[in-house]
Every structure is written in structure tokens, then in C-alpha cells.
PDB file of C-alpha atoms in Angstrom:
ATOM      1  CA  MET A   1    -105.672  10.479 -44.907  1.00 86.00           C
ATOM      2  CA  PHE A   2    -104.846  14.049 -43.816  1.00 88.00           C
ATOM      3  CA  LEU A   3    -105.594  14.696 -47.493  1.00 90.00           C
ATOM      4  CA  PHE A   4    -108.810  13.372 -46.478  1.00 90.00           C
ATOM      5  CA  LEU A   5    -109.754  15.159 -43.225  1.00 92.00           C
ATOM      6  CA  VAL A   6    -108.790  18.774 -45.658  1.00 93.00           C
ATOM      7  CA  VAL A   7    -111.058  17.123 -48.788  1.00 94.00           C
ATOM      8  CA  ALA A   8    -113.467  17.318 -45.537  1.00 94.00           C
ATOM      9  CA  LEU A   9    -113.091  20.068 -44.582  1.00 94.00           C
ATOM     10  CA  ALA A  10    -113.813  22.225 -48.231  1.00 95.00           C
ATOM     11  CA  VAL A  11    -116.842  20.420 -48.880  1.00 95.00           C
ATOM     12  CA  VAL A  12    -117.929  20.859 -45.929  1.00 94.00           C
ATOM     13  CA  VAL A  13    -117.064  25.026 -46.093  1.00 93.00           C
ATOM     14  CA  ALA A  14    -118.149  24.508 -49.720  1.00 89.00           C
ATOM     15  CA  ALA A  15    -122.720  23.709 -48.644  1.00 86.00           C
ATOM     16  CA  VAL A  16    -121.838  25.887 -45.813  1.00 85.00           C
ATOM     17  CA  THR A  17    -121.203  28.142 -48.477  1.00 83.00           C
ATOM     18  CA  LEU A  18    -123.895  26.758 -51.220  1.00 76.00           C
ATOM     19  CA  ALA A  19    -126.365  27.246 -48.378  1.00 74.00           C
ATOM     20  CA  VAL A  20    -125.942  30.891 -47.247  1.00 73.00           C
ATOM     21  CA  VAL A  21    -126.225  32.152 -50.274  1.00 70.00           C
ATOM     22  CA  GLY A  22    -128.471  30.131 -52.489  1.00 63.00           C
ATOM     23  CA  GLY A  23    -127.307  27.786 -53.525  1.00 56.00           C
ATOM     24  CA  GLY A  24    -129.055  28.044 -56.679  1.00 55.00           C
ATOM     25  CA  GLU A  25    -131.866  27.291 -54.931  1.00 56.00           C
ATOM     26  CA  GLY A  26    -134.991  30.049 -55.257  1.00 58.00           C
ATOM     27  CA  ASP A  27    -134.724  33.971 -54.819  1.00 58.00           C
ATOM     28  CA  GLY A  28    -131.101  33.818 -54.032  1.00 57.00           C
ATOM     29  CA  PRO A  29    -129.483  33.916 -50.774  1.00 59.00           C
ATOM     30  CA  LEU A  30    -131.234  34.111 -47.250  1.00 56.00           C
ATOM     31  CA  PRO A  31    -134.118  36.093 -47.139  1.00 62.00           C
ATOM     32  CA  GLU A  32    -134.541  39.149 -44.539  1.00 66.00           C
ATOM     33  CA  ALA A  33    -135.312  38.871 -41.384  1.00 63.00           C
ATOM     34  CA  ALA A  34    -138.153  41.306 -40.324  1.00 65.00           C
ATOM     35  CA  PRO A  35    -136.513  44.039 -37.643  1.00 64.00           C
ATOM     36  CA  GLU A  36    -138.888  43.942 -34.529  1.00 70.00           C
ATOM     37  CA  ARG A  37    -140.315  46.585 -33.365  1.00 71.00           C
ATOM     38  CA  LEU A  38    -141.441  48.375 -30.521  1.00 71.00           C
ATOM     39  CA  GLN A  39    -145.063  46.451 -29.883  1.00 71.00           C
ATOM     40  CA  ASP A  40    -147.093  49.687 -27.776  1.00 71.00           C
ATOM     41  CA  PRO A  41    -145.587  52.337 -27.623  1.00 78.00           C
ATOM     42  CA  LEU A  42    -147.060  55.163 -25.974  1.00 81.00           C
ATOM     43  CA  PRO A  43    -149.597  56.664 -26.554  1.00 83.00           C
ATOM     44  CA  PRO A  44    -149.335  59.220 -29.122  1.00 83.00           C
ATOM     45  CA  ASP A  45    -152.720  60.622 -27.398  1.00 87.00           C
ATOM     46  CA  ARG A  46    -152.462  61.861 -24.360  1.00 85.00           C
ATOM     47  CA  PRO A  47    -150.868  61.731 -21.388  1.00 85.00           C
ATOM     48  CA  VAL A  48    -148.228  59.164 -20.044  1.00 84.00           C
ATOM     49  CA  ASN A  49    -148.568  57.303 -17.370  1.00 86.00           C
ATOM     50  CA  ARG A  50    -146.631  55.313 -15.106  1.00 86.00           C
ATOM     51  CA  ALA A  51    -148.524  52.183 -16.333  1.00 87.00           C
ATOM     52  CA  ASP A  52    -147.688  52.797 -20.120  1.00 86.00           C
ATOM     53  CA  VAL A  53    -143.551  52.991 -18.611  1.00 86.00           C
ATOM     54  CA  GLU A  54    -143.870  50.535 -16.103  1.00 86.00           C
ATOM     55  CA  SER A  55    -145.387  48.191 -19.615  1.00 85.00           C
ATOM     56  CA  LEU A  56    -143.176  49.521 -21.724  1.00 84.00           C
ATOM     57  CA  ARG A  57    -140.567  46.726 -23.564  1.00 83.00           C
ATOM     58  CA  PHE A  58    -138.070  47.463 -25.838  1.00 82.00           C
ATOM     59  CA  PRO A  59    -137.013  44.383 -28.490  1.00 81.00           C
ATOM     60  CA  LEU A  60    -134.264  43.064 -28.910  1.00 79.00           C
ATOM     61  CA  ALA A  61    -131.604  43.896 -31.559  1.00 77.00           C
ATOM     62  CA  ALA A  62    -127.798  41.916 -32.141  1.00 75.00           C
ATOM     63  CA  ARG A  63    -126.681  44.553 -29.576  1.00 79.00           C
ATOM     64  CA  GLY A  64    -128.687  44.922 -27.541  1.00 81.00           C
ATOM     65  CA  TYR A  65    -131.714  47.327 -28.020  1.00 83.00           C
ATOM     66  CA  ARG A  66    -132.821  48.995 -30.791  1.00 82.00           C
ATOM     67  CA  MET A  67    -131.227  52.910 -30.856  1.00 85.00           C
ATOM     68  CA  ALA A  68    -134.529  54.394 -32.194  1.00 85.00           C
ATOM     69  CA  ASP A  69    -137.008  52.592 -30.637  1.00 86.00           C
ATOM     70  CA  VAL A  70    -135.502  53.854 -27.246  1.00 88.00           C
ATOM     71  CA  ASP A  71    -134.287  57.314 -28.386  1.00 89.00           C
ATOM     72  CA  ASP A  72    -138.423  57.767 -28.916  1.00 89.00           C
ATOM     73  CA  ALA A  73    -139.074  56.337 -25.582  1.00 90.00           C
ATOM     74  CA  LEU A  74    -137.104  59.034 -24.248  1.00 91.00           C
ATOM     75  CA  SER A  75    -137.870  61.370 -26.585  1.00 91.00           C
ATOM     76  CA  ARG A  76    -141.496  61.505 -25.270  1.00 90.00           C
ATOM     77  CA  LEU A  77    -140.636  60.694 -21.391  1.00 91.00           C
ATOM     78  CA  GLY A  78    -138.071  64.096 -21.799  1.00 91.00           C
ATOM     79  CA  ALA A  79    -141.030  66.258 -23.306  1.00 91.00           C
ATOM     80  CA  GLU A  80    -144.112  64.779 -21.212  1.00 91.00           C
ATOM     81  CA  LEU A  81    -142.083  66.035 -18.613  1.00 91.00           C
ATOM     82  CA  ALA A  82    -141.193  69.676 -19.211  1.00 93.00           C
ATOM     83  CA  GLU A  83    -144.402  70.201 -20.038  1.00 92.00           C
ATOM     84  CA  ARG A  84    -145.099  69.317 -16.180  1.00 92.00           C
ATOM     85  CA  ASP A  85    -143.033  71.098 -15.052  1.00 93.00           C
ATOM     86  CA  ALA A  86    -143.863  74.304 -16.569  1.00 93.00           C
ATOM     87  CA  ARG A  87    -147.771  73.368 -15.784  1.00 94.00           C
ATOM     88  CA  ILE A  88    -146.514  73.041 -12.144  1.00 93.00           C
ATOM     89  CA  ALA A  89    -144.492  76.078 -12.138  1.00 93.00           C
ATOM     90  CA  ASP A  90    -147.626  77.592 -13.842  1.00 94.00           C
ATOM     91  CA  LEU A  91    -149.966  76.377 -11.265  1.00 94.00           C
ATOM     92  CA  GLU A  92    -146.940  77.950  -7.886  1.00 93.00           C
ATOM     93  CA  SER A  93    -146.933  81.022 -10.196  1.00 93.00           C
ATOM     94  CA  ALA A  94    -150.704  81.743  -9.926  1.00 92.00           C
ATOM     95  CA  LEU A  95    -150.855  81.110  -6.142  1.00 91.00           C
ATOM     96  CA  ALA A  96    -147.906  83.005  -4.863  1.00 90.00           C
ATOM     97  CA  GLY A  97    -149.911  85.011  -7.065  1.00 90.00           C
ATOM     98  CA  ALA A  98    -153.075  85.109  -6.113  1.00 88.00           C
ATOM     99  CA  GLN A  99    -151.205  85.042  -2.279  1.00 86.00           C
ATOM    100  CA  ALA A 100    -149.799  88.349  -2.021  1.00 87.00           C
ATOM    101  CA  SER A 101    -152.992  89.992  -3.734  1.00 86.00           C
ATOM    102  CA  THR A 102    -154.677  88.606  -0.696  1.00 80.00           C
ATOM    103  CA  GLY A 103    -151.931  89.651   1.696  1.00 72.00           C
ATOM    104  CA  GLY A 104    -151.136  86.405   2.526  1.00 62.00           C
ATOM    105  CA  HIS A 105    -154.702  85.839   4.837  1.00 64.00           C
ATOM    106  CA  MET A 106    -155.204  82.303   1.898  1.00 59.00           C
ATOM    107  CA  PRO A 107    -154.689  79.527   4.316  1.00 63.00           C
ATOM    108  CA  HIS A 108    -151.681  77.433   4.506  1.00 63.00           C
ATOM    109  CA  VAL A 109    -152.635  74.737   1.496  1.00 62.00           C
ATOM    110  CA  SER A 110    -150.078  72.014   2.177  1.00 65.00           C
ATOM    111  CA  MET A 111    -148.215  71.050  -0.997  1.00 66.00           C
ATOM    112  CA  GLU A 112    -146.110  67.934   0.274  1.00 71.00           C
ATOM    113  CA  LYS A 113    -147.496  63.916   0.004  1.00 68.00           C
ATOM    114  CA  PRO A 114    -149.101  62.795   2.712  1.00 69.00           C
ATOM    115  CA  ALA A 115    -147.692  59.367   5.205  1.00 68.00           C
ATOM    116  CA  GLN A 116    -148.392  56.878   4.569  1.00 60.00           C
ATOM    117  CA  GLU A 117    -149.758  56.330   8.312  1.00 60.00           C
ATOM    118  CA  ASP A 118    -152.267  59.724   7.395  1.00 54.00           C
ATOM    119  CA  GLN A 119    -153.781  57.829   3.872  1.00 51.00           C
ATOM    120  CA  GLN A 120    -155.288  55.055   5.889  1.00 50.00           C
TER     121      GLN A 120
END
């Protein structure tokens, strides 16, 4: 009985090995599956908006997400944020310069976001 189990195990291992390696049929081992790629990357021709970020979905890889896709998206978002921060700083500097040149007599413009009650 023990000898039968050993022989059966050897046959199963050999069959699985032949199936994976190719077993003489076809071109060889199993073909490599094409890796999933990011379907809808961030648009290169315009600034990223909220809908772009919300619709961004990364394909799964063997151990989570593909690092290259995530790194590309984070680099792009970081560059967009740095560009917007620089633009805000330029506008605030221009506003401060305009206020200083008029002696501070410009009407006050609030930079605060209006509350929910004010928008309705």
C-alpha cells in the first residue's frame, strides 16, 4: 500500500511538472501573462482635477499595486501641487505688492472659502 502511494505521488508530480514545463507540446513552458497596466493614467495634456484623482484605479500585481504606476501617479500629483503652490505664492505676492503701492487703501478681499450657509 505504501509503495502504491509513493508511485501515485511520483506520477502526479511528474504530470504537473510536464504541464508547467511544456511536456513537448507547443513552444515550451506556459506563456507569460502580460502584466496589467494602468488603464486611465492621469491626463498629460491638462492639469489634473478632482475627478481624475477619484477615477484613478491601479491594477493589482502579485504583492499589491505595481510600484511604477503608483510612483508615476504620485510624481505627477506632486508636480501639480508644487506648480499650484508656486502660482498661489506669486498671486499672494502680487496682491501684497498692489496693496502696498496703494497705501493699503484697496478694498479687503477675503481669501477664505465661504461657509456652507453662505453658498446656499
